[in-house]
Short mmCIF file of C-alpha atoms in Angstrom, two decimals:
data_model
loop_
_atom_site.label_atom_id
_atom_site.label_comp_id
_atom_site.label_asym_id
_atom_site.label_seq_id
_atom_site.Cartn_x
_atom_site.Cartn_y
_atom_site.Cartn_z
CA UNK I 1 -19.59 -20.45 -17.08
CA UNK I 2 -16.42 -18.60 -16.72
CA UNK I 3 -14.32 -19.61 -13.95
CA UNK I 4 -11.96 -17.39 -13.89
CA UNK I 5 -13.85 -13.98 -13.18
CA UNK I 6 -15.96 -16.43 -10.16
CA UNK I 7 -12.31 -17.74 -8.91
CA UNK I 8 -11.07 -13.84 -9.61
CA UNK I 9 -14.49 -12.58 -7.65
CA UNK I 10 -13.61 -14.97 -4.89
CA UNK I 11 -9.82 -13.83 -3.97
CA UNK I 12 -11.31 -10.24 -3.86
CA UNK I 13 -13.57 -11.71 -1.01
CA UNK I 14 -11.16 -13.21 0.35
CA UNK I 15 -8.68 -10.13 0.21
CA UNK I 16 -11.47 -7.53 1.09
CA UNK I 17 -11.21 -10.26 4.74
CA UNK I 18 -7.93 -10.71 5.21
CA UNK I 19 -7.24 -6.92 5.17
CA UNK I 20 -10.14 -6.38 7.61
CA UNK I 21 -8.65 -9.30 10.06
CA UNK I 22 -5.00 -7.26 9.08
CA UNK I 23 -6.93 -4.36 10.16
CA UNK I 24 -7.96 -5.79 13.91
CA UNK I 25 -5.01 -7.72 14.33
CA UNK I 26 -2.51 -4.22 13.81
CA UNK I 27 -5.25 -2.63 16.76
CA UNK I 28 -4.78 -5.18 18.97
CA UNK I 29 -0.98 -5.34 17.96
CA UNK I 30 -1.13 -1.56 18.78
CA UNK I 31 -2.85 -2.17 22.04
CA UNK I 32 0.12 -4.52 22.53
CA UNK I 33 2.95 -2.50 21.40
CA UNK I 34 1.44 0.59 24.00
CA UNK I 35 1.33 -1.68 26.89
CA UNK I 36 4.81 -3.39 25.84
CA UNK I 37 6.56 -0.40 24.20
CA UNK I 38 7.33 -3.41 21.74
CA UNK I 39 5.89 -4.13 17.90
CA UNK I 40 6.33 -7.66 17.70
CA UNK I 41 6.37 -10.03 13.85
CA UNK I 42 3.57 -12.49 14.58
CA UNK I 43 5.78 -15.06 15.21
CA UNK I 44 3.22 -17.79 13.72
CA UNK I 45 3.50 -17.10 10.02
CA UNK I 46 6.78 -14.79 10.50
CA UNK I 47 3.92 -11.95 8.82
CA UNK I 48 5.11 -8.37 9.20
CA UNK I 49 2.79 -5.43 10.72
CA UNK I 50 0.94 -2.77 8.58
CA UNK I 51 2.98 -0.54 11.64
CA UNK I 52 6.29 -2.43 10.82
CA UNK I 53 5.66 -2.24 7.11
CA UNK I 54 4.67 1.73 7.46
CA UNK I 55 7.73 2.27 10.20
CA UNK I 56 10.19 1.18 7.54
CA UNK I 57 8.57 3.58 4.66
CA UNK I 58 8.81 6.47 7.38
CA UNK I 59 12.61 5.21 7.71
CA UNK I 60 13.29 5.16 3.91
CA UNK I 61 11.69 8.69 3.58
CA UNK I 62 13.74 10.17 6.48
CA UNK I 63 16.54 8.75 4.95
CA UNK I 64 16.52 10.06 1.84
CA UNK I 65 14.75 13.67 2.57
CA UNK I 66 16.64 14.65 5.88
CA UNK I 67 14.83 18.39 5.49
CA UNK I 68 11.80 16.48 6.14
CA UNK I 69 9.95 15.66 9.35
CA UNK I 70 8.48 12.54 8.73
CA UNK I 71 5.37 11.10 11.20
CA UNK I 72 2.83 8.77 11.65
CA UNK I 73 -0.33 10.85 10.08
CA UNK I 74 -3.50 10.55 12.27
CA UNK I 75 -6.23 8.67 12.04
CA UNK I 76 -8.20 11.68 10.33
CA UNK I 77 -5.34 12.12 8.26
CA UNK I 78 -5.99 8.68 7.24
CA UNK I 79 -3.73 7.25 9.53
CA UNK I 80 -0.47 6.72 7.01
CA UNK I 81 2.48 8.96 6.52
CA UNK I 82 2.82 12.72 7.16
CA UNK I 83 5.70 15.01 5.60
CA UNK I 84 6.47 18.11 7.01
CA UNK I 85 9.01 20.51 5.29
CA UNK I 86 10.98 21.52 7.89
CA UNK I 87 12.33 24.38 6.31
CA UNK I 88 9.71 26.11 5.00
CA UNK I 89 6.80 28.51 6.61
CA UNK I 90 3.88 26.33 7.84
CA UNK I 91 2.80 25.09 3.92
CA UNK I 92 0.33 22.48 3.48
CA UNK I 93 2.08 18.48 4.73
CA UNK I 94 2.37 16.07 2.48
CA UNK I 95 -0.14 13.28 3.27
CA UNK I 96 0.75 9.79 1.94
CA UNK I 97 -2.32 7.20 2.06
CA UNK I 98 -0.69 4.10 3.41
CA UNK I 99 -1.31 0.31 1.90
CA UNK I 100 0.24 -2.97 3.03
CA UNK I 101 0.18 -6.30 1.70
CA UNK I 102 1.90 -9.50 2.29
CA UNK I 103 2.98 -11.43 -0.26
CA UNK I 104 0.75 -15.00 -0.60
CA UNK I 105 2.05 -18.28 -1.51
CA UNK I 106 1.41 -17.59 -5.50
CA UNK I 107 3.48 -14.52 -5.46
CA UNK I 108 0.90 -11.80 -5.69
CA UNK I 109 0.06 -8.97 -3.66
CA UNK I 110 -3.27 -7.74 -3.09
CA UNK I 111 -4.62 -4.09 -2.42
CA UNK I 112 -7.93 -3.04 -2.82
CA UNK I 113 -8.35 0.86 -3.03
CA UNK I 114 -12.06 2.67 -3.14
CA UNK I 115 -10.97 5.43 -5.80
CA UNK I 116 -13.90 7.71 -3.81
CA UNK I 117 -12.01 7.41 -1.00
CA UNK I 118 -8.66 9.05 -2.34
CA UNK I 119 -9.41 11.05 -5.34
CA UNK I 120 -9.76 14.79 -4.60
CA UNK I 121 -9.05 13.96 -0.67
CA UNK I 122 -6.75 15.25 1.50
CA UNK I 123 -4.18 12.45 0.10
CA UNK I 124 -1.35 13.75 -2.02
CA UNK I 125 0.74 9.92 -2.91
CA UNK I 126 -0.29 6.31 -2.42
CA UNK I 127 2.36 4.55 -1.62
CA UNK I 128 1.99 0.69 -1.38
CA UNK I 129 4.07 -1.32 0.55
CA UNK I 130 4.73 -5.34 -0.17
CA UNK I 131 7.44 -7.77 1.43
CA UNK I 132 8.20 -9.99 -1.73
CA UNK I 133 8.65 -14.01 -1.01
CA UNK I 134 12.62 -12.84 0.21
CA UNK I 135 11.49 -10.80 3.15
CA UNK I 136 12.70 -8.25 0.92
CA UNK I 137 10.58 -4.66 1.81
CA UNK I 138 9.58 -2.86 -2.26
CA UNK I 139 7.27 0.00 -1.83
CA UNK I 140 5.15 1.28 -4.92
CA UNK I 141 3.97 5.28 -4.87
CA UNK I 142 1.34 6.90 -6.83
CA UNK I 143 -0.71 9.95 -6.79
CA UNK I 144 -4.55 8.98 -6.73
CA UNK I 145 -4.88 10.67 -9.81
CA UNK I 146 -2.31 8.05 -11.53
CA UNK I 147 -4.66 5.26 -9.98
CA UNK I 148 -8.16 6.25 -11.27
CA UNK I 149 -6.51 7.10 -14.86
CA UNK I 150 -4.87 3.39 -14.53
CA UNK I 151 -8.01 2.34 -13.69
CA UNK I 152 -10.03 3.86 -16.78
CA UNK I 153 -7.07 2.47 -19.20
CA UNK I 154 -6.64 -1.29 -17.50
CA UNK I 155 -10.10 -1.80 -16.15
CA UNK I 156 -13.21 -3.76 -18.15
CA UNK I 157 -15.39 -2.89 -15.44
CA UNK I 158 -15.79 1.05 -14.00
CA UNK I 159 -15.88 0.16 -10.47
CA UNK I 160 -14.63 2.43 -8.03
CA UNK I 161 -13.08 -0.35 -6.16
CA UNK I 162 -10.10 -0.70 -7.58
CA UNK I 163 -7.81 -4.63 -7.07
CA UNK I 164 -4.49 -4.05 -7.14
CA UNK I 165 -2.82 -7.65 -7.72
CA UNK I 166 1.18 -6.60 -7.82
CA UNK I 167 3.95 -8.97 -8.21
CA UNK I 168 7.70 -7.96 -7.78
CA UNK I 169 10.38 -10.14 -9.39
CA UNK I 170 13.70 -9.06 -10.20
CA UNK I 171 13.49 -5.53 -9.38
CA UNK I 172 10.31 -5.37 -11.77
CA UNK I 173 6.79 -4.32 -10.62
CA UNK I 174 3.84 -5.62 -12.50
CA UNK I 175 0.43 -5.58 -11.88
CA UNK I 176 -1.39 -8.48 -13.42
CA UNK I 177 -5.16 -8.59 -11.81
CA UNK I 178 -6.63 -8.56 -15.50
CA UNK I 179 -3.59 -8.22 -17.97
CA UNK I 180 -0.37 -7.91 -17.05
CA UNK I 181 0.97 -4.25 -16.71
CA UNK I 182 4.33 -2.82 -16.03
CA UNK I 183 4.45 -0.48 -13.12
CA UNK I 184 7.78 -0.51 -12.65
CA UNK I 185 8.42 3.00 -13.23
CA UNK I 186 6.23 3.53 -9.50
CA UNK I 187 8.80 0.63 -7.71
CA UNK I 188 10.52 2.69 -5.16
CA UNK I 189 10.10 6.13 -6.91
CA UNK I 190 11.10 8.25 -3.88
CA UNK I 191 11.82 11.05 -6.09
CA UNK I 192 8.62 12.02 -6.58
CA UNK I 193 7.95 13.25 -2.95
CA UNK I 194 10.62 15.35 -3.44
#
């Protein structure tokens, strides 16, 4: 019996809940935040917010593309990050699917993406967002494209659920769900929404 794709198989599970928990606990954090005005760190676990973890993106961006107008997308916009040129003539915004994931106890980071649900969408970057085991924030971008071609070349089985397992360690990105790969090249690659 191989233990390893059962104990992998499990911590998918287990990942596929946790984000669906993540999921009701930033609605009723959002519920919160509109009756406080405040976005609290759940002061339990010391956790941050998909909202915190997408605010600081959003600050990052603005930062570093000031002729941008950078906003919260909707929720039909898939309910991540919205660019708008400011300087140009109504063109198309730049939509940026949104992931978050905190970092667990064994260093790893887990996303799970359905490819169907970003390829040929309205979604122009993924940009994944982590807080390593330093509180420090590392965001990852790719263009769904990138994702289903990693996919094809890193993947035994053709699923189109994709399990992102990152893990960021002196200023490296790898992704190590079934051999370890070096996406390090995607760690904080601003430049390409430029």
């Amino acid at each position: 019996m191989n233990y390893d794709k059962i104990i992998l198989e499990l911590l998918s599970r287990v990942q596929c809940l946790e984000e669906q928990m993540s999921t009701v606990k930033d609605d009723l954090a959002s519920h919160k935040c509109d009756e406080d005005g405040v976005d609290e760190v759940d002061t339990k676990t010391g956790d941050f917010t998909r909202s915190q973890a997408r605010d600081k993106a959003m600050e990052i961006i603005q930062s570093k593309f000031q002729d941008y107008i950078v906003e919260k997308a909707s929720r039909r916009e898939g309910s991540g990050i919205k660019l708008i040129k400011s300087n140009e003539n109504a063109k198309k915004p730049i939509i940026i699917k949104f992931f978050h994931s905190k970092t667990y106890e064994h260093g790893h980071a887990w996303h799970t993406i359905n490819l169907d649900d970003i390829i040929g969408s309205i979604f122009d970057f993924c940009l994944f967002s982590i807080v390593d085991k330093n509180g420090e924030w590392n965001f990852l971008l790719f263009e769904p494209d990138e994702l289903g071609i990693y996919r094809d070349e890193n993947r035994s089985a053709n699923s189109e659920l994709l399990h992102l397992y990152f893990v960021i360690k002196d200023e490296k990105a790898t992704e190590v769900r079934e051999k370890p790969i070096d996406v390090t090249d995607h760690l904080e690659n601003w430049n390409l929404l430029g």
